[in-house]
Every structure is written in structure tokens, then in C-alpha cells.
mmCIF file of C-alpha atoms in Angstrom:
data_model
loop_
_atom_site.group_PDB
_atom_site.id
_atom_site.type_symbol
_atom_site.label_atom_id
_atom_site.label_comp_id
_atom_site.label_asym_id
_atom_site.label_seq_id
_atom_site.Cartn_x
_atom_site.Cartn_y
_atom_site.Cartn_z
ATOM 1 C CA MET W 10 87.403 -71.386 51.287
ATOM 2 C CA SER W 11 87.643 -75.312 52.275
ATOM 3 C CA TRP W 12 85.108 -75.972 54.446
ATOM 4 C CA PRO W 13 81.684 -77.136 54.123
ATOM 5 C CA VAL W 14 78.455 -75.218 52.465
ATOM 6 C CA ILE W 15 75.635 -77.328 53.519
ATOM 7 C CA VAL W 16 72.070 -76.777 52.610
ATOM 8 C CA VAL W 17 69.180 -77.826 54.831
ATOM 9 C CA THR W 18 65.687 -77.729 53.473
ATOM 10 C CA GLY W 19 62.876 -77.024 56.244
ATOM 11 C CA ALA W 20 65.429 -75.645 58.639
ATOM 12 C CA ASN W 21 63.391 -73.115 60.742
ATOM 13 C CA SER W 22 61.723 -75.769 62.975
ATOM 14 C CA GLY W 23 61.615 -79.304 63.866
ATOM 15 C CA VAL W 24 64.166 -81.792 63.120
ATOM 16 C CA GLY W 25 65.647 -79.250 60.574
ATOM 17 C CA LEU W 26 66.457 -76.913 62.750
ATOM 18 C CA GLY W 27 67.823 -79.336 65.310
ATOM 19 C CA ILE W 28 70.362 -80.589 62.455
ATOM 20 C CA CYS W 29 71.447 -77.022 62.311
ATOM 21 C CA GLN W 30 72.063 -76.811 65.746
ATOM 22 C CA ARG W 31 73.506 -80.085 66.293
ATOM 23 C CA LEU W 32 75.958 -79.033 63.117
ATOM 24 C CA LEU W 33 76.864 -76.053 65.020
ATOM 25 C CA VAL W 34 77.905 -78.341 68.060
ATOM 26 C CA GLN W 35 79.745 -80.470 66.391
ATOM 27 C CA LEU W 36 81.976 -78.444 64.422
ATOM 28 C CA ILE W 37 82.416 -75.712 66.798
ATOM 29 C CA SER W 38 84.307 -78.592 68.445
ATOM 30 C CA LYS W 39 87.878 -79.147 67.714
ATOM 31 C CA SER W 40 87.155 -83.032 67.735
ATOM 32 C CA PRO W 41 83.344 -83.340 66.741
ATOM 33 C CA THR W 42 81.794 -86.677 68.469
ATOM 34 C CA ASP W 43 79.161 -87.462 65.466
ATOM 35 C CA ALA W 44 82.534 -87.728 63.260
ATOM 36 C CA GLN W 45 83.623 -90.977 64.921
ATOM 37 C CA PRO W 46 83.015 -94.014 63.582
ATOM 38 C CA HIS W 47 82.760 -95.919 66.993
ATOM 39 C CA TYR W 48 79.222 -97.489 66.298
ATOM 40 C CA ASN W 49 78.773 -101.601 65.888
ATOM 41 C CA PHE W 50 77.933 -101.055 62.074
ATOM 42 C CA HIS W 51 81.281 -99.086 61.243
ATOM 43 C CA VAL W 52 83.944 -101.272 59.000
ATOM 44 C CA GLN W 53 86.327 -99.064 60.673
ATOM 45 C CA LYS W 54 86.795 -98.129 64.150
ATOM 46 C CA SER W 55 89.402 -95.181 63.773
ATOM 47 C CA THR W 56 90.164 -92.624 60.851
ATOM 48 C CA THR W 57 93.057 -90.509 59.995
ATOM 49 C CA SER W 58 90.437 -88.261 58.408
ATOM 50 C CA ASP W 59 90.069 -84.790 59.969
ATOM 51 C CA ALA W 60 86.374 -83.602 60.581
ATOM 52 C CA SER W 61 87.831 -80.370 61.925
ATOM 53 C CA PHE W 62 86.550 -77.090 60.098
ATOM 54 C CA ASP W 63 87.747 -73.733 60.477
ATOM 55 C CA GLY W 64 84.397 -72.341 59.285
ATOM 56 C CA LEU W 65 80.904 -73.206 57.814
ATOM 57 C CA THR W 66 78.305 -71.642 55.091
ATOM 58 C CA LEU W 67 75.001 -73.105 56.537
ATOM 59 C CA ILE W 68 72.106 -72.393 54.010
ATOM 60 C CA LEU W 69 68.673 -72.327 55.676
ATOM 61 C CA ALA W 70 66.130 -73.426 52.591
ATOM 62 C CA CYS W 71 62.646 -72.093 53.969
ATOM 63 C CA ARG W 72 59.620 -71.180 52.421
ATOM 64 C CA SER W 73 58.961 -68.269 54.744
ATOM 65 C CA ARG W 74 61.837 -65.702 54.897
ATOM 66 C CA GLN W 75 60.470 -64.300 58.347
ATOM 67 C CA ARG W 76 60.529 -67.582 59.698
ATOM 68 C CA GLY W 77 63.854 -68.125 58.242
ATOM 69 C CA GLU W 78 65.452 -65.058 59.608
ATOM 70 C CA ALA W 79 64.406 -65.758 63.158
ATOM 71 C CA ALA W 80 66.009 -69.452 62.936
ATOM 72 C CA ARG W 81 69.075 -67.459 61.713
ATOM 73 C CA ASP W 82 69.277 -65.230 64.807
ATOM 74 C CA LYS W 83 68.457 -68.249 66.775
ATOM 75 C CA LEU W 84 71.330 -70.407 65.536
ATOM 76 C CA TYR W 85 73.856 -67.386 65.901
ATOM 77 C CA GLN W 86 72.741 -66.983 69.825
ATOM 78 C CA PHE W 87 72.984 -70.690 70.026
ATOM 79 C CA ALA W 88 76.689 -70.655 68.419
ATOM 80 C CA ASP W 89 77.737 -67.907 70.999
ATOM 81 C CA GLU W 90 76.592 -69.630 73.879
ATOM 82 C CA GLN W 91 78.555 -72.796 72.786
ATOM 83 C CA VAL W 92 81.462 -70.440 72.010
ATOM 84 C CA ARG W 93 81.301 -69.126 75.481
ATOM 85 C CA HIS W 94 81.249 -72.527 77.012
ATOM 86 C CA LEU W 95 83.924 -74.012 75.140
ATOM 87 C CA GLU W 96 86.071 -70.537 76.182
ATOM 88 C CA ILE W 97 85.868 -71.534 79.826
ATOM 89 C CA LEU W 98 87.130 -75.173 79.352
ATOM 90 C CA PRO W 99 90.990 -76.348 80.620
ATOM 91 C CA GLY W 100 92.906 -76.567 77.706
ATOM 92 C CA TYR W 101 90.878 -74.220 75.224
ATOM 93 C CA ASP W 102 92.799 -73.836 71.945
ATOM 94 C CA GLY W 103 90.859 -71.070 70.385
ATOM 95 C CA HIS W 104 89.183 -73.247 67.570
ATOM 96 C CA ALA W 105 85.468 -72.075 68.637
ATOM 97 C CA GLU W 106 86.616 -68.357 68.543
ATOM 98 C CA THR W 107 87.770 -69.233 64.620
ATOM 99 C CA PHE W 108 84.989 -70.919 63.516
ATOM 100 C CA ARG W 109 82.595 -68.532 64.840
ATOM 101 C CA LYS W 110 84.130 -66.005 62.658
ATOM 102 C CA HIS W 111 83.992 -67.988 60.002
ATOM 103 C CA LEU W 112 80.160 -68.807 60.404
ATOM 104 C CA ASN W 113 77.741 -67.624 57.918
ATOM 105 C CA ILE W 114 74.317 -68.766 58.128
ATOM 106 C CA VAL W 115 72.174 -67.396 55.186
ATOM 107 C CA VAL W 116 68.499 -67.734 54.474
ATOM 108 C CA HIS W 117 67.511 -68.485 51.038
ATOM 109 C CA THR W 118 63.703 -69.094 49.890
ATOM 110 C CA VAL W 119 62.435 -71.982 48.617
ATOM 111 C CA ASP W 120 58.680 -73.415 48.061
ATOM 112 C CA LEU W 121 59.227 -77.203 47.044
ATOM 113 C CA SER W 122 55.678 -76.942 45.983
ATOM 114 C CA ARG W 123 56.525 -74.644 43.235
ATOM 115 C CA ILE W 124 59.263 -75.650 41.158
ATOM 116 C CA GLN W 125 59.778 -72.684 39.538
ATOM 117 C CA THR W 126 61.144 -71.438 43.129
ATOM 118 C CA VAL W 127 63.261 -74.741 43.379
ATOM 119 C CA PHE W 128 64.782 -73.424 39.916
ATOM 120 C CA ARG W 129 65.494 -70.044 41.514
ATOM 121 C CA PHE W 130 66.903 -71.215 44.886
ATOM 122 C CA ALA W 131 69.355 -73.345 42.839
ATOM 123 C CA ASP W 132 70.343 -70.200 40.601
ATOM 124 C CA GLU W 133 71.161 -68.037 43.624
ATOM 125 C CA VAL W 134 73.450 -71.172 45.636
ATOM 126 C CA ILE W 135 75.253 -71.682 42.336
ATOM 127 C CA LYS W 136 75.584 -67.859 41.920
ATOM 128 C CA THR W 137 76.631 -66.964 45.453
ATOM 129 C CA TYR W 138 78.338 -70.253 46.776
ATOM 130 C CA PRO W 139 81.766 -72.131 44.919
ATOM 131 C CA TYR W 140 80.538 -75.514 45.785
ATOM 132 C CA VAL W 141 77.931 -77.476 47.718
ATOM 133 C CA SER W 142 79.302 -80.071 49.647
ATOM 134 C CA HIS W 143 76.022 -81.425 51.436
ATOM 135 C CA LEU W 144 71.887 -81.135 50.648
ATOM 136 C CA ILE W 145 70.284 -82.345 53.545
ATOM 137 C CA CYS W 146 66.755 -83.185 51.937
ATOM 138 C CA ASN W 147 64.684 -82.808 55.131
ATOM 139 C CA ALA W 148 61.489 -80.504 54.572
ATOM 140 C CA GLY W 149 58.476 -82.877 54.308
ATOM 141 C CA VAL W 150 54.586 -82.415 54.353
ATOM 142 C CA ALA W 151 51.546 -84.788 55.306
ATOM 143 C CA SER W 152 47.924 -84.062 53.944
ATOM 144 C CA PHE W 153 46.481 -85.186 57.624
ATOM 145 C CA VAL W 154 43.218 -83.745 58.069
ATOM 146 C CA SER W 155 41.656 -86.123 61.353
ATOM 147 C CA ILE W 156 42.338 -88.971 63.489
ATOM 148 C CA ASN W 157 40.264 -92.037 63.030
ATOM 149 C CA TRP W 158 39.832 -92.671 66.895
ATOM 150 C CA PHE W 159 38.524 -96.194 65.984
ATOM 151 C CA LEU W 160 41.619 -96.995 64.688
ATOM 152 C CA ALA W 161 43.685 -95.332 66.781
ATOM 153 C CA LEU W 162 42.315 -97.153 70.163
ATOM 154 C CA LYS W 163 42.598 -100.310 68.226
ATOM 155 C CA GLN W 164 46.125 -100.045 67.476
ATOM 156 C CA PHE W 165 47.075 -98.425 70.928
ATOM 157 C CA THR W 166 45.548 -101.610 72.545
ATOM 158 C CA MET W 167 47.566 -104.008 70.176
ATOM 159 C CA ASN W 168 51.192 -102.464 70.242
ATOM 160 C CA TRP W 169 51.030 -98.859 72.078
ATOM 161 C CA VAL W 170 55.025 -98.602 71.132
ATOM 162 C CA GLU W 171 54.027 -99.160 66.881
ATOM 163 C CA ALA W 172 50.919 -96.639 67.364
ATOM 164 C CA VAL W 173 53.645 -93.811 68.309
ATOM 165 C CA THR W 174 56.078 -94.934 66.131
ATOM 166 C CA ALA W 175 54.287 -95.899 62.733
ATOM 167 C CA PRO W 176 50.552 -94.759 63.533
ATOM 168 C CA ILE W 177 48.007 -95.877 60.953
ATOM 169 C CA PHE W 178 44.963 -93.756 62.216
ATOM 170 C CA TYR W 179 45.656 -90.468 60.333
ATOM 171 C CA THR W 180 43.033 -89.607 57.969
ATOM 172 C CA GLN W 181 44.950 -87.789 54.950
ATOM 173 C CA GLU W 182 43.448 -85.880 52.148
ATOM 174 C CA VAL W 183 42.902 -87.531 48.986
ATOM 175 C CA GLY W 184 43.415 -85.387 45.560
ATOM 176 C CA GLN W 185 45.188 -82.348 46.993
ATOM 177 C CA LEU W 186 47.226 -81.055 44.030
ATOM 178 C CA SER W 187 50.378 -78.168 43.969
ATOM 179 C CA GLN W 188 50.100 -74.839 42.748
ATOM 180 C CA ASP W 189 51.990 -76.839 39.632
ATOM 181 C CA GLY W 190 49.015 -79.081 39.116
ATOM 182 C CA LEU W 191 50.903 -82.125 40.508
ATOM 183 C CA GLY W 192 50.091 -84.216 43.625
ATOM 184 C CA TRP W 193 51.295 -81.689 46.729
ATOM 185 C CA VAL W 194 52.620 -84.212 48.833
ATOM 186 C CA TRP W 195 54.371 -86.179 46.480
ATOM 187 C CA GLN W 196 55.785 -82.603 44.818
ATOM 188 C CA CYS W 197 56.730 -81.709 48.112
ATOM 189 C CA ASN W 198 58.274 -84.650 49.837
ATOM 190 C CA VAL W 199 59.891 -86.429 46.584
ATOM 191 C CA PHE W 200 59.733 -84.384 43.144
ATOM 192 C CA GLY W 201 60.684 -81.016 44.844
ATOM 193 C CA HIS W 202 63.744 -82.649 46.280
ATOM 194 C CA TYR W 203 64.683 -84.632 43.184
ATOM 195 C CA VAL W 204 64.483 -81.256 41.223
ATOM 196 C CA LEU W 205 66.750 -79.612 43.934
ATOM 197 C CA PHE W 206 69.181 -82.376 43.599
ATOM 198 C CA ARG W 207 69.284 -82.323 39.865
ATOM 199 C CA SER W 208 69.426 -78.592 39.731
ATOM 200 C CA LEU W 209 72.758 -78.514 42.392
ATOM 201 C CA GLU W 210 74.283 -81.750 40.750
ATOM 202 C CA SER W 211 77.092 -79.921 39.045
ATOM 203 C CA HIS W 212 77.615 -77.733 42.100
ATOM 204 C CA LEU W 213 77.893 -80.784 44.298
ATOM 205 C CA ALA W 214 80.336 -82.291 42.243
ATOM 206 C CA LYS W 215 82.656 -79.374 42.664
ATOM 207 C CA TYR W 216 83.259 -79.982 45.857
ATOM 208 C CA GLN W 217 86.323 -82.045 45.949
ATOM 209 C CA MET W 218 87.489 -82.272 49.705
ATOM 210 C CA SER W 219 87.740 -85.534 51.421
ATOM 211 C CA ASN W 220 85.013 -87.934 50.034
ATOM 212 C CA GLY W 221 82.986 -85.604 48.065
ATOM 213 C CA ALA W 222 79.610 -84.233 48.208
ATOM 214 C CA ARG W 223 76.967 -85.806 50.017
ATOM 215 C CA VAL W 224 72.784 -85.932 49.630
ATOM 216 C CA ILE W 225 70.888 -86.659 53.150
ATOM 217 C CA TRP W 226 67.775 -87.973 52.156
ATOM 218 C CA MET W 227 64.989 -87.799 55.301
ATOM 219 C CA SER W 228 62.745 -90.876 55.350
ATOM 220 C CA SER W 229 60.648 -92.303 58.060
ATOM 221 C CA HIS W 230 59.655 -95.194 60.224
ATOM 222 C CA GLU W 231 56.578 -94.895 58.455
ATOM 223 C CA SER W 232 57.872 -95.438 54.684
ATOM 224 C CA ASN W 233 55.761 -98.402 53.770
ATOM 225 C CA PRO W 234 55.387 -100.335 50.007
ATOM 226 C CA ILE W 235 52.261 -101.999 51.047
ATOM 227 C CA TYR W 236 50.059 -98.389 50.417
ATOM 228 C CA TYR W 237 52.237 -97.697 47.084
ATOM 229 C CA ASP W 238 50.108 -97.923 43.637
ATOM 230 C CA PRO W 239 52.933 -97.095 40.783
ATOM 231 C CA THR W 240 49.834 -96.206 38.465
ATOM 232 C CA ASP W 241 49.085 -93.313 41.104
ATOM 233 C CA TRP W 242 52.824 -92.184 41.466
ATOM 234 C CA GLN W 243 51.684 -88.484 42.086
ATOM 235 C CA LEU W 244 50.155 -90.056 45.176
ATOM 236 C CA VAL W 245 46.999 -88.403 44.133
ATOM 237 C CA LYS W 246 44.582 -91.191 44.565
ATOM 238 C CA THR W 247 45.960 -93.088 47.798
ATOM 239 C CA ALA W 248 44.829 -92.264 51.054
ATOM 240 C CA HIS W 249 48.429 -93.197 52.423
ATOM 241 C CA SER W 250 50.481 -90.495 50.474
ATOM 242 C CA TYR W 251 52.724 -89.980 53.575
ATOM 243 C CA GLU W 252 53.687 -93.032 53.675
ATOM 244 C CA SER W 253 53.861 -93.600 50.089
ATOM 245 C CA SER W 254 55.832 -90.658 49.534
ATOM 246 C CA LYS W 255 58.848 -91.797 52.004
ATOM 247 C CA PHE W 256 59.001 -95.136 50.512
ATOM 248 C CA GLN W 257 59.626 -93.471 46.882
ATOM 249 C CA MET W 258 61.997 -91.397 48.646
ATOM 250 C CA ASP W 259 63.922 -94.546 49.520
ATOM 251 C CA LEU W 260 63.529 -95.900 46.394
ATOM 252 C CA ILE W 261 65.260 -92.878 44.486
ATOM 253 C CA ALA W 262 68.053 -92.259 47.248
ATOM 254 C CA HIS W 263 69.225 -95.917 46.890
ATOM 255 C CA ARG W 264 69.281 -95.888 43.052
ATOM 256 C CA LEU W 265 70.783 -92.549 42.705
ATOM 257 C CA ASP W 266 73.811 -93.849 45.159
ATOM 258 C CA GLN W 267 74.001 -96.611 43.107
ATOM 259 C CA ALA W 268 74.363 -94.871 39.867
ATOM 260 C CA SER W 269 77.097 -92.527 41.363
ATOM 261 C CA LEU W 270 79.122 -95.428 42.725
ATOM 262 C CA GLN W 271 79.209 -96.704 39.327
ATOM 263 C CA ASP W 272 80.694 -93.312 37.960
ATOM 264 C CA SER W 273 84.228 -94.224 38.028
ATOM 265 C CA ASP W 274 85.502 -90.903 36.442
ATOM 266 C CA THR W 275 84.403 -88.686 39.249
ATOM 267 C CA LEU W 276 84.322 -88.518 42.896
ATOM 268 C CA PRO W 277 81.204 -89.731 43.694
ATOM 269 C CA THR W 278 78.136 -87.705 45.294
ATOM 270 C CA ARG W 279 76.948 -90.178 48.013
ATOM 271 C CA HIS W 280 73.103 -90.551 48.673
ATOM 272 C CA LEU W 281 72.728 -91.289 52.006
ATOM 273 C CA ILE W 282 68.989 -92.300 53.847
ATOM 274 C CA VAL W 283 68.391 -91.500 57.216
ATOM 275 C CA LEU W 284 65.394 -92.489 59.769
ATOM 276 C CA PRO W 285 65.379 -89.621 62.399
ATOM 277 C CA GLY W 286 63.165 -91.370 64.789
ATOM 278 C CA VAL W 287 60.431 -90.011 66.309
ATOM 279 C CA ALA W 288 60.387 -86.127 67.410
ATOM 280 C CA GLY W 289 57.864 -83.976 68.479
ATOM 281 C CA THR W 290 57.374 -81.701 65.610
ATOM 282 C CA ASN W 291 54.526 -79.574 63.822
ATOM 283 C CA ILE W 292 53.696 -82.156 61.083
ATOM 284 C CA ALA W 293 50.413 -83.111 62.801
ATOM 285 C CA SER W 294 50.042 -80.039 64.667
ATOM 286 C CA ALA W 295 46.743 -79.069 63.140
ATOM 287 C CA LEU W 296 45.368 -82.132 64.729
ATOM 288 C CA LEU W 297 46.245 -81.186 68.300
ATOM 289 C CA ASP W 298 45.451 -79.214 70.938
ATOM 290 C CA THR W 299 47.259 -78.487 73.791
ATOM 291 C CA PHE W 300 45.818 -80.924 76.063
ATOM 292 C CA SER W 301 46.385 -83.630 73.139
ATOM 293 C CA SER W 302 49.891 -82.634 72.558
ATOM 294 C CA MET W 303 50.790 -83.102 76.221
ATOM 295 C CA CYS W 304 49.301 -86.354 75.947
ATOM 296 C CA MET W 305 51.330 -87.317 72.569
ATOM 297 C CA PHE W 306 54.723 -86.249 74.343
ATOM 298 C CA PHE W 307 53.594 -88.134 77.460
ATOM 299 C CA ALA W 308 52.893 -91.205 75.040
ATOM 300 C CA PHE W 309 56.684 -90.889 73.711
ATOM 301 C CA TYR W 310 57.971 -90.921 76.855
ATOM 302 C CA LEU W 311 56.198 -93.833 77.924
ATOM 303 C CA ALA W 312 56.857 -95.648 74.624
ATOM 304 C CA ARG W 313 60.882 -95.142 75.203
ATOM 305 C CA TRP W 314 60.561 -96.556 78.904
ATOM 306 C CA LEU W 315 58.729 -99.258 77.351
ATOM 307 C CA GLY W 316 62.100 -100.272 75.482
ATOM 308 C CA SER W 317 61.431 -98.227 72.163
ATOM 309 C CA PRO W 318 64.912 -96.807 70.785
ATOM 310 C CA TYR W 319 63.091 -94.386 68.139
ATOM 311 C CA HIS W 320 61.770 -91.938 70.425
ATOM 312 C CA LEU W 321 64.311 -89.261 70.843
ATOM 313 C CA ILE W 322 61.735 -86.826 71.101
ATOM 314 C CA THR W 323 63.938 -83.803 70.622
ATOM 315 C CA GLY W 324 65.136 -82.251 67.101
ATOM 316 C CA PHE W 325 68.444 -81.892 68.359
ATOM 317 C CA LYS W 326 68.778 -85.442 69.404
ATOM 318 C CA ALA W 327 66.661 -86.819 66.464
ATOM 319 C CA ALA W 328 69.571 -84.990 64.240
ATOM 320 C CA ILE W 329 72.394 -87.368 65.383
ATOM 321 C CA SER W 330 72.050 -89.863 62.352
ATOM 322 C CA ALA W 331 72.005 -86.730 59.643
ATOM 323 C CA VAL W 332 74.710 -85.065 61.245
ATOM 324 C CA HIS W 333 76.991 -88.244 61.657
ATOM 325 C CA LEU W 334 76.247 -89.261 57.909
ATOM 326 C CA CYS W 335 77.386 -85.655 57.258
ATOM 327 C CA LEU W 336 80.727 -85.686 59.009
ATOM 328 C CA VAL W 337 81.530 -89.466 59.317
ATOM 329 C CA PRO W 338 84.587 -90.912 56.676
ATOM 330 C CA LEU W 339 82.476 -92.840 53.954
ATOM 331 C CA ALA W 340 85.110 -95.503 54.090
ATOM 332 C CA CYS W 341 83.903 -96.047 57.663
ATOM 333 C CA LEU W 342 80.423 -96.735 56.627
ATOM 334 C CA PRO W 343 79.089 -100.826 55.439
ATOM 335 C CA THR W 344 78.361 -101.751 51.763
ATOM 336 C CA VAL W 345 76.218 -104.152 50.322
ATOM 337 C CA SER W 346 77.521 -106.178 47.105
ATOM 338 C CA LEU W 347 75.146 -106.277 44.147
ATOM 339 C CA THR W 348 72.772 -108.844 44.560
ATOM 340 C CA GLU W 349 70.952 -110.687 41.788
ATOM 341 C CA PHE W 350 66.997 -110.533 42.284
ATOM 342 C CA ASP W 351 64.986 -113.898 41.960
ATOM 343 C CA ASP W 352 63.505 -113.709 38.326
ATOM 344 C CA SER W 353 60.837 -116.509 39.350
ATOM 345 C CA ASP W 354 59.846 -114.483 42.092
ATOM 346 C CA PRO W 355 59.496 -110.544 41.554
ATOM 347 C CA THR W 356 58.191 -110.056 45.176
ATOM 348 C CA ALA W 357 61.249 -112.032 46.655
ATOM 349 C CA LYS W 358 63.278 -109.674 48.597
ATOM 350 C CA VAL W 359 66.900 -109.236 48.754
ATOM 351 C CA GLU W 360 69.128 -106.771 50.943
ATOM 352 C CA VAL W 361 70.489 -103.859 48.914
ATOM 353 C CA GLY W 362 71.773 -101.584 51.544
ATOM 354 C CA PHE W 363 71.080 -99.640 54.749
ATOM 355 C CA ARG W 364 69.197 -96.770 56.507
ATOM 356 C CA TYR W 365 70.631 -94.811 59.391
ATOM 357 C CA VAL W 366 68.477 -94.512 62.346
ATOM 358 C CA SER W 367 68.650 -92.293 65.092
ATOM 359 C CA GLU W 368 68.324 -93.981 68.216
ATOM 360 C CA CYS W 369 68.431 -93.844 72.072
ATOM 361 C CA ASP W 370 68.518 -95.711 75.439
ATOM 362 C CA ARG W 371 65.700 -95.142 77.963
ATOM 363 C CA TRP W 372 67.587 -92.229 79.434
ATOM 364 C CA GLY W 373 67.448 -90.344 76.109
ATOM 365 C CA LYS W 374 70.893 -91.061 75.237
ATOM 366 C CA GLU W 375 71.281 -90.710 71.329
ATOM 367 C CA ARG W 376 73.179 -92.956 69.007
ATOM 368 C CA VAL W 377 73.316 -94.314 65.394
ATOM 369 C CA GLY W 378 71.760 -97.692 64.284
ATOM 370 C CA THR W 379 71.239 -99.506 60.979
ATOM 371 C CA MET W 380 68.323 -101.103 59.466
ATOM 372 C CA LYS W 381 68.397 -103.074 56.434
ATOM 373 C CA LEU W 382 67.113 -101.843 53.270
ATOM 374 C CA THR W 383 65.467 -104.398 51.144
ATOM 375 C CA ARG W 384 64.291 -104.357 47.859
ATOM 376 C CA SER W 385 62.462 -106.768 45.220
ATOM 377 C CA LYS W 386 62.308 -106.970 41.181
ATOM 378 C CA GLU W 387 59.229 -105.533 41.818
ATOM 379 C CA HIS W 388 60.384 -102.792 43.832
ATOM 380 C CA ASN W 389 63.296 -102.541 41.091
ATOM 381 C CA ASN W 390 60.920 -102.023 38.150
ATOM 382 C CA GLN W 391 58.829 -99.470 40.155
ATOM 383 C CA CYS W 392 61.829 -97.549 40.778
ATOM 384 C CA ASP W 393 62.811 -97.131 37.110
ATOM 385 C CA ASP W 394 59.274 -96.323 36.295
ATOM 386 C CA LEU W 395 59.171 -93.518 39.196
ATOM 387 C CA LEU W 396 62.411 -92.111 37.657
ATOM 388 C CA GLU W 397 61.460 -91.828 34.107
ATOM 389 C CA HIS W 398 58.499 -89.879 35.359
ATOM 390 C CA CYS W 399 60.680 -87.217 37.591
ATOM 391 C CA ASP W 400 62.859 -87.206 34.725
ATOM 392 C CA ARG W 401 60.393 -86.319 31.864
ATOM 393 C CA LEU W 402 58.790 -84.043 34.301
ATOM 394 C CA PHE W 403 61.876 -82.457 35.010
ATOM 395 C CA THR W 404 62.607 -81.780 31.269
ATOM 396 C CA VAL W 405 59.296 -80.901 30.921
ATOM 397 C CA PHE W 406 59.547 -77.880 33.609
ATOM 398 C CA CYS W 407 63.326 -77.162 32.454
ATOM 399 C CA GLU W 408 61.816 -76.589 28.819
ATOM 400 C CA ALA W 409 59.032 -74.157 30.114
ATOM 401 C CA GLU W 410 61.622 -72.306 32.001
ATOM 402 C CA GLY W 411 63.978 -72.118 29.277
ATOM 403 C CA ARG W 412 66.760 -73.726 31.200
ATOM 404 C CA PRO W 413 69.319 -76.148 29.860
ATOM 405 C CA LEU W 414 69.156 -79.664 31.203
ATOM 406 C CA GLN W 415 71.347 -80.956 33.599
ATOM 407 C CA SER W 416 73.693 -83.897 31.823
#
């Protein structure tokens, strides 16, 4: 077997399901368009690499087996529809049927708020599959409990588009803990995925095809360092745990990518940061009734018509950046030379890399763009401390489970 083995967390709904659907559309085709380096940021506009595969193992990492199996059935039906569509086209070469024959969509349960299940999930994957080619860290939670209507009215009045792109009017629960006794949002969004990567790290390294394995970290337009207090790294005391967790994810992903690239002895496992844009998912559904949900979608479409490139609205369209980074040759992606931080001003920011962003035009035609990733010496120090905390906790959980530490 030489085709991809892709793990997607939170795959049964929202952007996670959209990523799975988009992967199927692309790989059922002999020439996947999302694999082509045709955007302005690409350093190469042509490639000899072949992104065509005769099969795929797609692992749906879900908390609920029932919802995961429902998503699996939906994806198989979706794949069959794509095959039927291609079969009737002139010049059809049979690739879609071959791919469908070798398509294996499987459900493995994992609850990122319980590290024991993360270990169990990783053990199942390592035992069952020869390698992992892609790990897409998509699952995420937010502890939204209410809407501050005064702040909402103020933000909508001052900047309508910003209000529906990076809202500041959601009230979030403070002090929420996981079953493991850690900050709930922090564990689900950051630490759970970190443990998952560490547990699968050696299996990712076994994928030696093309450019090596890739880990896709799903960030957010709400990622913001201004809310982050490094002394509250589990995000238990902050009223902005969601925004802070996405900032932490950016820090960790960039640092892991740097470390992997500097290890010249092995084919690097790349860590890439993605912003899916704005889509109508269930992350804030507990706060919305039918009418307010309709108003939300109307606001999204209005923002798009007012010029916002980030309101893709559907999970399938929002998935374009993640799927593009799964398939495009890595040699086509831009690189940033290492830049020295300003020792005289620890808050001075320098450009250190890119985040890849799902975008669209007013008509909803999707594309991929970039945002510069900037960091300061202060951020660098915060990342060092955060990874030290994560490594120490990882060791504690491994020892409690009697597991050997990953090198």
C-alpha cells in the first residue's frame, strides 16, 4: 500500500466533515485541482510530483462512534455520487472506480479531553496501519455561555465584517476543567492534539513517500496574543480561552515545524497552520435558536458581499486550505529565512512564516491565500515555556499509563 493514511479529528461535522468530503472529490479525480501550485504565494508554479493515488485510508477520529459511523456512511455515499458523475464524462479513464475500490473510511473513537483515550486511539492506529501520512488537528471546542449584546451592538456598529469574522462579544465560561483535571478548552484544543502528535510521531516518520508526512493545525481568525497570560497556560482563569488556545496552537505548530526542518537526518514531518475562514459550524450553536441561526448566515453572506474574503460559509469550501496543504508539493510553498529577534525590544515582531487561509470571492468561489506569521522574542519565550509544560505533562501521563516515552 502506498496511498495516504489520513487522520482527521472532529471529522463527523462542520469543517472536519468538509475536509473529508473535499479530500474525496480531489483524490477521486486523476488530476486534483487542489494539489496544483497556481496561487500567487507559490514559489514554483509547476510540478512534476503526482498527487494522484489509487486509494485512500481515511480515519475519522470522533468522540461518538454513532456520529462517526453516520458520517462514514454519508462519505461513502458521497464518494459513490462522485464516481457516477465522473463515469459519464467523455474520456473517463477508470481512475475513479479504482480509487473507490481501494477507499477505506474507518471510525476510531477519541476524546481529546481524556488523555487515556488519546493513547488508546494512537495505539489502535499504530497497530492497524503501516504509517500515517497526514494528521489534521481540526477538532476544537469553545466554552461560550452567552452573548454580550451591548458588545455585539458596538462591534457591529463599528465594523460589521470584523464582528462576524473575529467576534469579541461571546461570553466564555471561566474555570472549566476536563476529566483529567486540566483546563478543558486548553486540553481539547491544544494539549490533546499535542499528545496525539507525540504518540503518532514515529508512525508519521514511517511515511516516506513524496515529501514526507504533514500535520495540519487548524487555527482561527480569533487567534490573538493580547488575551494570553503565560502564567495561566492551561487557560483556566482567562475569559478568552478560545482565542488564547488558538494562539498557543500557532506557537506550537511553528516551533515543531522549525525543529523538524532542522533535523536533517530524516525526512521532515512538516507542521502547517491553516485558517479555514468563517463557516457555519456548531461551535456556538448552543447560543443560537433557529431565527438567530438564520440571522447569522444572513450576516455571513452580507459580509461576503461587503468584500470579506473569509466568509466561505460551508465546511466544504472552508476546507480548501487544509486539503491544498495535504496535496500540494511542499517545494512549492514559500519559506522564511530565520530572523534574529530584537534583544533590545522583546515585544518587537518579526516575520517567521505563514498561515494558509481559506478565502473566496463575492460569488463564493474558493481559493487559498496567506497571512504572515509574526513573532516577538517575548512570544518565543512563551512558546519555550508552553512546550516545557506540555512535555512535562506528557511525561506524567505516559508514566501513569506505564507507557514508554516517545523519543
